Amino acid sequence: MFVTRFAPSPTGYLHKGHAFSALTAFTAARAEAGRFLLRIEDIDATRCRPAYEAAIGEDLTWLGLSWEAPVRRQSEHLDDYHGALARLEADGLLYRCFRTRREVADEIARAPHGAMEVFRGAPLRPEEEARRLAEGAPFAWRLSLEAAERRLGGFKALTFIEEGSGVARTVQARPQLGGDVVLARKDVGVAYHLAVVLDDALQGVTHVIRGEDLAEATHVQRLLQALLGLPTPIYRHHRLLTGSDGRRFAKRDKAETLRELRARGITPAALRQELGFD
């Protein structure tokens, strides 16, 4: 059965871009007589707020969407993510990285002629790592591409199906595009990449429908699926909505929210029509 989801983070109020993405997934599920799920990606406790989560439900209901219950909230399933992280660690696929975000950015910038566009690191010597841990130094768990490539015998077999252009095509995954990505850190816990692949597998998601800004993330997520023995959904990356200034709608740019549209008297039918969902 066709199963898809809309998975917002409650870090702000929804805007037109979110509405377009939710309606795209909801309409696709209806067209296939499939299932539409709402998932709340609230794993980042430093930024997520209960008020924003409540508003998500209000906004989607106002748009005319419905979804299955119960809603999966990432904050209620931390043991699932930590279990997956422990498996990767036990398999020798992770290492502790003690560099700060600034230090990583500086190291990439210092690489001559763009030789390092993404971060590739290595574990510290055991005695140095033990010293840093004893000092209580903060660290992030990074996925070692080198170790992952050894484990899989290369990345050539990693592919996924992309239907975003309207025609299904097989894409060669290139996880090296993301470098040694962070999979967990103390301040925000388990990272998006790990949580999302586990959620999709546990919820039986067959089609991931999301904005094209997340297309590149598919490459490392495909790698994690292979390393954890998880199924690979079909992907559809849709276009992003832009405002009159040509910039895509974004929370950080204070895009007009659905709540504000309602306050202006915009009806759900009018918004759906504007977004191409008559």
CSV table of C-alpha atoms in Angstrom, one decimal:
chain,number,residue,atom,x,y,z
A,1,MET,CA,0.0,0.0,0.0
A,2,PHE,CA,1.1,3.6,-0.8
A,3,VAL,CA,2.1,5.3,2.5
A,4,THR,CA,3.5,8.8,2.7
A,5,ARG,CA,3.9,11.4,5.4
A,6,PHE,CA,4.2,15.1,6.2
A,7,ALA,CA,6.8,15.6,8.9
A,8,PRO,CA,7.2,19.2,10.1
A,9,SER,CA,9.3,20.4,13.0
A,10,PRO,CA,7.4,22.5,15.6
A,11,THR,CA,10.0,25.3,15.5
A,12,GLY,CA,7.6,28.0,14.1
A,13,TYR,CA,4.3,28.4,12.5
A,14,LEU,CA,3.5,26.9,9.1
A,15,HIS,CA,3.6,29.0,5.9
A,16,LYS,CA,2.5,28.5,2.3
A,17,GLY,CA,5.6,26.4,1.5
A,18,HIS,CA,4.5,23.9,4.2
A,19,ALA,CA,0.9,24.0,3.0
A,20,PHE,CA,2.1,23.1,-0.5
A,21,SER,CA,4.2,20.2,0.7
A,22,ALA,CA,1.5,18.8,2.9
A,23,LEU,CA,-1.1,19.1,0.2
A,24,THR,CA,1.3,17.5,-2.3
A,25,ALA,CA,1.7,14.4,0.0
A,26,PHE,CA,-1.9,14.3,1.0
A,27,THR,CA,-3.2,14.5,-2.6
A,28,ALA,CA,-0.7,11.8,-3.7
A,29,ALA,CA,-2.0,9.4,-1.0
A,30,ARG,CA,-5.6,10.1,-1.9
A,31,ALA,CA,-4.8,9.4,-5.6
A,32,GLU,CA,-3.4,6.0,-4.7
A,33,ALA,CA,-6.0,5.1,-2.1
A,34,GLY,CA,-3.2,5.1,0.3
A,35,ARG,CA,-2.3,6.3,3.8
A,36,PHE,CA,-1.3,9.8,4.9
A,37,LEU,CA,0.6,10.2,8.1
A,38,LEU,CA,1.5,13.2,10.2
A,39,ARG,CA,4.8,13.0,12.0
A,40,ILE,CA,6.1,15.6,14.4
A,41,GLU,CA,9.9,15.9,14.2
A,42,ASP,CA,10.5,17.5,17.6
A,43,ILE,CA,13.8,15.9,18.4
A,44,ASP,CA,15.5,19.2,18.8
A,45,ALA,CA,14.3,20.2,22.3
A,46,THR,CA,16.2,23.5,22.2
A,47,ARG,CA,14.0,24.9,19.4
A,48,CYS,CA,10.7,23.0,19.4
A,49,ARG,CA,7.7,24.4,21.3
A,50,PRO,CA,4.3,22.8,22.2
A,51,ALA,CA,2.5,25.9,20.9
A,52,TYR,CA,3.9,25.4,17.5
A,53,GLU,CA,2.9,21.7,17.5
A,54,ALA,CA,-0.7,22.6,18.4
A,55,ALA,CA,-0.7,25.2,15.6
A,56,ILE,CA,0.4,22.5,13.1
A,57,GLY,CA,-2.7,20.5,13.8
A,58,GLU,CA,-4.9,23.6,13.6
A,59,ASP,CA,-3.4,24.7,10.3
A,60,LEU,CA,-3.6,21.3,8.6
A,61,THR,CA,-7.2,20.8,9.8
A,62,TRP,CA,-8.1,24.3,8.4
A,63,LEU,CA,-6.5,23.2,5.0
A,64,GLY,CA,-8.9,20.2,5.0
A,65,LEU,CA,-6.3,17.5,5.6
A,66,SER,CA,-6.8,14.5,7.8
A,67,TRP,CA,-4.3,11.9,9.0
A,68,GLU,CA,-4.1,8.7,11.0
A,69,ALA,CA,-3.8,8.5,14.7
A,70,PRO,CA,-1.7,8.3,16.8
A,71,VAL,CA,0.7,10.9,15.5
A,72,ARG,CA,4.3,9.8,15.9
A,73,ARG,CA,6.4,12.3,17.9
A,74,GLN,CA,10.1,11.8,17.7
A,75,SER,CA,10.6,13.0,21.3
A,76,GLU,CA,8.6,9.9,22.4
A,77,HIS,CA,10.9,7.4,20.7
A,78,LEU,CA,14.4,8.4,21.7
A,79,ASP,CA,15.2,4.8,22.6
A,80,ASP,CA,14.6,3.7,19.0
A,81,TYR,CA,17.2,6.3,17.8
A,82,HIS,CA,19.7,5.5,20.5
A,83,GLY,CA,19.4,1.8,19.7
A,84,ALA,CA,20.2,2.5,16.1
A,85,LEU,CA,23.1,4.7,17.1
A,86,ALA,CA,24.4,2.0,19.3
A,87,ARG,CA,24.3,-0.5,16.5
A,88,LEU,CA,26.3,1.8,14.3
A,89,GLU,CA,28.8,2.3,17.0
A,90,ALA,CA,29.2,-1.4,17.7
A,91,ASP,CA,29.8,-1.9,14.0
A,92,GLY,CA,32.7,0.5,14.1
A,93,LEU,CA,30.9,3.0,11.8
A,94,LEU,CA,31.0,6.0,14.1
A,95,TYR,CA,33.7,8.1,15.8
A,96,ARG,CA,33.8,10.8,18.4
A,97,CYS,CA,34.5,14.2,16.9
A,98,PHE,CA,35.6,16.9,19.5
A,99,ARG,CA,35.9,19.7,17.0
A,100,THR,CA,33.4,22.6,17.4
A,101,ARG,CA,31.3,23.7,14.5
A,102,ARG,CA,33.6,26.7,14.0
A,103,GLU,CA,36.7,24.5,14.0
A,104,VAL,CA,35.1,22.3,11.3
A,105,ALA,CA,34.2,25.3,9.2
A,106,ASP,CA,37.7,26.7,9.5
A,107,GLU,CA,39.3,23.4,8.5
A,108,ILE,CA,37.1,23.2,5.4
A,109,ALA,CA,37.9,26.8,4.5
A,110,ARG,CA,41.7,26.2,4.9
A,111,ALA,CA,41.7,23.4,2.4
A,112,PRO,CA,43.6,24.5,-0.7
A,113,HIS,CA,41.7,25.0,-4.0
A,114,GLY,CA,38.4,23.6,-2.5
A,115,ALA,CA,40.0,20.2,-1.8
A,116,MET,CA,37.7,19.8,1.2
A,117,GLU,CA,34.2,20.9,0.5
A,118,VAL,CA,32.7,18.7,3.3
A,119,PHE,CA,34.3,17.5,6.5
A,120,ARG,CA,36.1,14.1,6.6
A,121,GLY,CA,37.7,13.3,9.9
A,122,ALA,CA,39.0,10.4,11.9
A,123,PRO,CA,38.9,9.2,15.5
A,124,LEU,CA,41.5,10.5,17.9
A,125,ARG,CA,44.2,8.2,19.2
A,126,PRO,CA,42.8,6.1,22.1
A,127,GLU,CA,44.8,7.8,24.8
A,128,GLU,CA,43.9,11.3,23.5
A,129,GLU,CA,40.2,10.4,23.3
A,130,ALA,CA,40.3,9.0,26.8
A,131,ARG,CA,41.9,12.3,28.1
A,132,ARG,CA,39.3,14.4,26.4
A,133,LEU,CA,36.4,12.3,27.7
A,134,ALA,CA,37.9,12.4,31.2
A,135,GLU,CA,37.9,16.2,30.9
A,136,GLY,CA,34.3,16.2,30.0
A,137,ALA,CA,34.9,17.7,26.6
A,138,PRO,CA,31.8,17.8,24.4
A,139,PHE,CA,31.8,15.7,21.2
A,140,ALA,CA,29.5,14.7,18.3
A,141,TRP,CA,29.2,11.2,16.9
A,142,ARG,CA,30.1,11.3,13.2
A,143,LEU,CA,29.4,8.7,10.6
A,144,SER,CA,32.8,7.5,9.1
A,145,LEU,CA,32.4,7.4,5.3
A,146,GLU,CA,35.7,5.5,5.2
A,147,ALA,CA,34.4,2.8,7.5
A,148,ALA,CA,31.0,2.7,5.8
A,149,GLU,CA,32.6,2.2,2.4
A,150,ARG,CA,34.7,-0.7,3.7
A,151,ARG,CA,31.6,-2.2,5.3
A,152,LEU,CA,29.6,-2.1,2.1
A,153,GLY,CA,32.5,-2.8,-0.3
A,154,GLY,CA,31.9,0.6,-1.9
A,155,PHE,CA,28.9,2.7,-2.7
A,156,LYS,CA,28.2,1.6,-6.3
A,157,ALA,CA,25.3,-0.6,-5.2
A,158,LEU,CA,23.6,2.3,-3.4
A,159,THR,CA,20.7,3.6,-5.5
A,160,PHE,CA,17.2,5.0,-5.0
A,161,ILE,CA,14.2,5.7,-7.2
A,162,GLU,CA,13.3,9.4,-7.7
A,163,GLU,CA,9.9,10.3,-9.1
A,164,GLY,CA,10.1,14.0,-8.5
A,165,SER,CA,10.3,14.9,-12.2
A,166,GLY,CA,7.2,12.9,-13.0
A,167,VAL,CA,9.2,10.0,-14.5
A,168,ALA,CA,10.8,7.4,-12.3
A,169,ARG,CA,14.5,7.2,-12.6
A,170,THR,CA,17.2,5.3,-10.7
A,171,VAL,CA,19.7,7.6,-9.0
A,172,GLN,CA,23.2,6.6,-7.9
A,173,ALA,CA,23.6,7.6,-4.2
A,174,ARG,CA,26.6,9.7,-3.5
A,175,PRO,CA,26.9,9.8,0.3
A,176,GLN,CA,30.3,11.4,0.0
A,177,LEU,CA,28.5,14.7,-0.9
A,178,GLY,CA,27.7,15.1,2.8
A,179,GLY,CA,31.1,14.1,4.3
A,180,ASP,CA,31.2,12.5,7.7
A,181,VAL,CA,27.8,13.8,8.9
A,182,VAL,CA,26.9,14.3,12.5
A,183,LEU,CA,24.5,11.6,13.8
A,184,ALA,CA,24.2,12.8,17.4
A,185,ARG,CA,25.4,15.6,19.6
A,186,LYS,CA,24.8,16.4,23.2
A,187,ASP,CA,22.7,19.6,22.7
A,188,VAL,CA,20.2,18.3,20.2
A,189,GLY,CA,20.5,14.5,20.7
A,190,VAL,CA,20.2,12.3,17.7
A,191,ALA,CA,20.4,14.1,14.3
A,192,TYR,CA,17.8,14.4,11.6
A,193,HIS,CA,19.3,11.9,9.2
A,194,LEU,CA,19.3,9.0,11.6
A,195,ALA,CA,15.8,9.7,13.1
A,196,VAL,CA,14.1,10.2,9.7
A,197,VAL,CA,15.3,6.9,8.1
A,198,LEU,CA,14.3,5.0,11.2
A,199,ASP,CA,10.9,6.7,11.4
A,200,ASP,CA,10.2,6.0,7.8
A,201,ALA,CA,11.1,2.3,8.2
A,202,LEU,CA,9.1,1.8,11.4
A,203,GLN,CA,6.0,3.6,9.9
A,204,GLY,CA,6.1,1.6,6.7
A,205,VAL,CA,6.5,4.7,4.5
A,206,THR,CA,6.7,3.7,0.9
A,207,HIS,CA,7.0,7.2,-0.6
A,208,VAL,CA,8.9,10.1,0.8
A,209,ILE,CA,7.4,13.3,-0.6
A,210,ARG,CA,9.2,16.5,0.4
A,211,GLY,CA,10.8,19.7,-1.0
A,212,GLU,CA,13.8,19.6,-3.4
A,213,ASP,CA,15.8,21.4,-0.7
A,214,LEU,CA,16.1,18.0,0.9
A,215,ALA,CA,17.1,16.1,-2.2
A,216,GLU,CA,20.8,16.0,-1.3
A,217,ALA,CA,20.0,14.6,2.1
A,218,THR,CA,18.7,11.4,0.4
A,219,HIS,CA,22.2,10.3,-0.4
A,220,VAL,CA,23.4,9.9,3.2
A,221,GLN,CA,20.0,8.6,4.2
A,222,ARG,CA,20.3,5.9,1.6
A,223,LEU,CA,23.6,5.0,3.1
A,224,LEU,CA,22.1,4.7,6.6
A,225,GLN,CA,19.4,2.5,5.3
A,226,ALA,CA,22.0,0.1,3.9
A,227,LEU,CA,24.0,0.1,7.1
A,228,LEU,CA,21.0,-0.5,9.3
A,229,GLY,CA,19.3,-3.0,7.0
A,230,LEU,CA,16.3,-0.7,6.4
A,231,PRO,CA,14.0,-0.6,3.4
A,232,THR,CA,14.4,2.3,0.9
A,233,PRO,CA,11.3,4.3,0.0
A,234,ILE,CA,10.6,5.9,-3.4
A,235,TYR,CA,11.4,9.6,-3.3
A,236,ARG,CA,9.5,12.5,-4.8
A,237,HIS,CA,11.2,15.9,-4.3
A,238,HIS,CA,8.8,18.7,-5.3
A,239,ARG,CA,9.5,22.2,-6.3
A,240,LEU,CA,9.8,24.9,-3.7
A,241,LEU,CA,7.4,27.9,-3.5
A,242,THR,CA,8.9,31.3,-3.8
A,243,GLY,CA,7.6,34.8,-3.0
A,244,SER,CA,7.4,37.8,-5.2
A,245,ASP,CA,11.1,38.4,-4.4
A,246,GLY,CA,12.1,35.1,-5.8
A,247,ARG,CA,13.1,33.7,-2.5
A,248,ARG,CA,11.6,30.5,-1.1
A,249,PHE,CA,9.3,30.7,1.8
A,250,ALA,CA,11.2,30.0,5.1
A,251,LYS,CA,10.5,30.4,8.8
A,252,ARG,CA,13.8,32.2,9.3
A,253,ASP,CA,12.7,34.9,6.8
A,254,LYS,CA,9.5,35.4,8.6
A,255,ALA,CA,7.3,34.2,5.7
A,256,GLU,CA,3.6,35.0,6.1
A,257,THR,CA,2.1,32.2,8.2
A,258,LEU,CA,-1.1,30.3,7.6
A,259,ARG,CA,-2.4,31.8,10.8
A,260,GLU,CA,-1.8,35.2,9.4
A,261,LEU,CA,-3.5,34.3,6.1
A,262,ARG,CA,-6.6,33.2,8.1
A,263,ALA,CA,-6.5,36.5,10.0
A,264,ARG,CA,-6.6,38.3,6.6
A,265,GLY,CA,-9.7,36.4,5.7
A,266,ILE,CA,-8.1,34.0,3.2
A,267,THR,CA,-10.2,30.8,2.9
A,268,PRO,CA,-8.8,27.3,2.7
A,269,ALA,CA,-10.4,26.9,-0.8
A,270,ALA,CA,-8.7,30.1,-2.0
A,271,LEU,CA,-5.3,29.0,-0.7
A,272,ARG,CA,-5.6,25.5,-2.2
A,273,GLN,CA,-6.6,27.0,-5.6
A,274,GLU,CA,-3.6,29.4,-5.4
A,275,LEU,CA,-1.3,26.5,-4.7
A,276,GLY,CA,-2.7,24.4,-7.6
A,277,PHE,CA,-5.0,22.1,-5.6
A,278,ASP,CA,-8.5,22.8,-6.9
